[in-house]
Tab-separated table of C-alpha atoms in Angstrom:
chain	number	residue	atom	x	y	z
A	509	MET	CA	0.049	0.007	0.031
A	510	LEU	CA	2.834	2.350	0.649
A	511	GLY	CA	3.672	2.294	-3.111
A	512	LYS	CA	0.142	3.162	-4.207
A	513	GLU	CA	-0.152	6.069	-1.609
A	514	TRP	CA	3.324	7.389	-2.548
A	515	ARG	CA	2.259	7.402	-6.177
A	516	GLU	CA	-1.001	9.264	-5.540
A	517	HIS	CA	0.693	11.953	-3.491
A	518	HIS	CA	4.404	12.322	-4.607
A	519	ALA	CA	4.673	10.884	-7.990
A	520	PRO	CA	4.609	13.699	-10.929
A	521	THR	CA	1.305	13.838	-12.549
A	522	ARG	CA	0.953	13.641	-16.356
A	523	ASP	CA	0.048	17.380	-16.407
A	524	ASN	CA	3.201	18.263	-14.480
A	525	LEU	CA	5.257	16.350	-16.729
A	526	VAL	CA	3.661	17.922	-19.959
A	527	LYS	CA	4.154	21.330	-18.298
A	528	GLU	CA	7.801	20.582	-17.560
A	529	ALA	CA	8.504	19.256	-21.043
A	530	ALA	CA	6.870	22.578	-22.452
A	531	ARG	CA	8.893	24.596	-20.274
A	532	GLU	CA	12.051	22.856	-21.379
A	533	ALA	CA	11.016	23.260	-25.178
A	534	ALA	CA	10.413	26.961	-24.625
A	535	ASP	CA	13.850	27.359	-22.976
A	536	ALA	CA	15.449	25.436	-25.778
A	537	VAL	CA	13.746	27.564	-28.452
A	538	ALA	CA	14.913	30.768	-26.723
A	539	HIS	CA	18.401	29.326	-26.404
A	540	LEU	CA	18.569	28.584	-30.065
A	541	ALA	CA	17.341	32.026	-31.109
A	542	GLY	CA	19.934	33.590	-28.859
A	543	THR	CA	22.731	31.377	-30.323
A	544	VAL	CA	21.536	32.132	-33.768
A	545	GLN	CA	21.860	35.965	-32.935
A	546	THR	CA	25.332	35.483	-31.644
A	547	ALA	CA	26.278	33.592	-34.693
A	548	ARG	CA	24.876	36.171	-36.985
A	549	ARG	CA	26.786	39.026	-35.013
A	550	ALA	CA	29.988	36.858	-35.487
A	551	GLY	CA	29.501	36.678	-39.324
A	552	ALA	CA	27.681	33.427	-39.859
A	553	SER	CA	25.614	33.392	-43.030
A	554	TRP	CA	21.944	32.008	-43.281
A	555	THR	CA	23.388	29.036	-45.185
A	556	ASP	CA	25.809	28.208	-42.294
A	557	ILE	CA	23.004	28.456	-39.656
A	558	GLY	CA	20.450	26.512	-41.881
A	559	ALA	CA	23.057	23.846	-42.391
A	560	ALA	CA	23.815	23.601	-38.591
A	561	VAL	CA	20.152	22.928	-37.742
A	562	GLY	CA	19.289	20.961	-40.878
A	563	ILE	CA	17.021	23.509	-42.740
A	564	SER	CA	17.486	25.517	-45.717
A	565	ARG	CA	19.038	28.956	-45.692
A	566	GLN	CA	15.623	30.296	-46.650
A	567	SER	CA	13.820	28.530	-43.694
A	568	ALA	CA	16.605	29.643	-41.235
A	569	HIS	CA	16.160	33.375	-42.635
A	570	GLU	CA	12.428	33.264	-42.413
A	571	ARG	CA	12.519	31.758	-38.762
A	572	TRP	CA	15.135	34.159	-37.239
A	573	ALA	CA	15.678	37.209	-39.294
A	574	SER	CA	13.241	39.294	-37.503
A	575	SER	CA	14.932	38.674	-34.189
A	576	ASP	CA	18.171	39.127	-35.769
A	577	ALA	CA	17.287	42.489	-37.232
A	578	GLU	CA	15.714	43.695	-33.933
A	579	GLN	CA	19.013	42.767	-32.132
A	580	GLN	CA	21.121	44.556	-34.690
A	581	GLU	CA	18.974	47.779	-34.609
A	582	SER	CA	19.124	47.833	-30.806
A	583	GLN	CA	22.968	47.552	-30.886
A	584	PRO	CA	24.578	50.836	-30.492
A	585	SER	CA	26.238	51.961	-33.708
A	586	GLU	CA	29.675	52.395	-31.923
A	587	SER	CA	29.786	48.499	-31.111
A	588	ARG	CA	29.286	47.689	-34.658
A	589	PRO	CA	32.466	47.647	-36.984
A	590	GLN	CA	33.092	50.883	-38.483
A	591	GLY	CA	31.023	51.304	-41.645
A	592	ALA	CA	28.837	48.202	-40.982
A	593	GLU	CA	25.208	48.560	-41.375
A	594	PRO	CA	22.741	46.370	-39.405
A	595	ARG	CA	21.986	43.226	-41.308
A	596	THR	CA	18.815	43.153	-43.217
A	597	ALA	CA	17.061	40.625	-45.464
A	598	ARG	CA	18.869	42.381	-48.418
A	599	ASN	CA	22.462	42.616	-47.132
A	600	GLY	CA	22.519	39.736	-44.668
């Protein structure tokens, strides 16, 4: 009986497991987006990024370009290389 009682009161519920998995997935998505931004700032192309995650250059651009552009625009101009413009869909 102790086993049943423990399971009823202490074992993780399916809902909790699903919530935890969803939280972990959201954390992984955020981590990947941040890593993509870091890679772009370091000069990685959309082709490089797409290949790293197993998708096309176009898919990588569609997925992360808006967050990359927002990051570039929020970066002070003095921290960019001299003469560099923020990356856009046209020049990135």
